[in-house]
XYZ file of C-alpha atoms in Angstrom:
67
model
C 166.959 91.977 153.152
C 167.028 89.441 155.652
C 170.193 88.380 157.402
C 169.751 84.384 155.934
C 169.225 85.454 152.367
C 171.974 88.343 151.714
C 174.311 85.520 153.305
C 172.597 82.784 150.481
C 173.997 86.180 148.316
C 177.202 85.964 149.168
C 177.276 82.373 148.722
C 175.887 82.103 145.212
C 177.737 85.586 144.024
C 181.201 83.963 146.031
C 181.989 87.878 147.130
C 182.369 88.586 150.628
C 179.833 91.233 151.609
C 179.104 94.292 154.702
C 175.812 92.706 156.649
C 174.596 95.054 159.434
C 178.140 96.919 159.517
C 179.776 93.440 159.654
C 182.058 92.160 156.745
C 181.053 88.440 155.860
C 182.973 85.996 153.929
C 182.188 83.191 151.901
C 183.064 80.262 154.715
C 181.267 82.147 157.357
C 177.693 82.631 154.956
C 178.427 78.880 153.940
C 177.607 77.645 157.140
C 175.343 79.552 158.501
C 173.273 78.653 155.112
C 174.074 75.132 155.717
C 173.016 75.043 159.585
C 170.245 77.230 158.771
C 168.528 74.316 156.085
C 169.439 71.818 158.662
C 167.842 72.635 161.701
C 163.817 72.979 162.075
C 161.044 75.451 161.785
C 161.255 76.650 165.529
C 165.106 76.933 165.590
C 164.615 78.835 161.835
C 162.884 81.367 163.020
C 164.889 81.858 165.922
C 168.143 82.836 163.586
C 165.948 84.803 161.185
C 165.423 87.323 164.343
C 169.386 86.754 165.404
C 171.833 89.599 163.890
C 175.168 88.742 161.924
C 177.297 88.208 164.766
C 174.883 86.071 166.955
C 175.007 84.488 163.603
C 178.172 83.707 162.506
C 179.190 82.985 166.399
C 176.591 79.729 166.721
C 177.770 78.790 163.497
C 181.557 78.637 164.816
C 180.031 76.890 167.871
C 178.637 74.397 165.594
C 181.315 73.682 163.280
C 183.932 73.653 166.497
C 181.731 70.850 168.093
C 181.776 68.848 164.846
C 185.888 68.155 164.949
């Protein structure tokens, strides 16, 4: 299963879940999922071939540069 769906898992299930050997919670799968359906085709495809951590680190990035 690809990294973008088990996290849509997690969010619709609310259960934190192992991804690649890396526990994920509910916050951290709720915004990558809602960065992922924001940004566009090029940058989708990019995260699809990113693993969990590269993941959930942009998505920290992100929500950091939004305060």
């Amino acid at each position: 299963m690809e990294n973008i769906e088990a996290m849509r898992s997690i969010v619709e299930n609310h259960q934190a879940t192992e991804i690649d050997g890396v526990l994920v919670d509910m916050f951290t799968a709720s915004a990558v999922t809602q960065i992922y359906d924001q940004v566009n085709d090029k940058n989708k495809a990019k995260m699809r071939n990113m693993d969990t951590m590269q993941l959930a680190s942009i998505a920290y990035k992100i929500l950091k540069k939004g305060k």
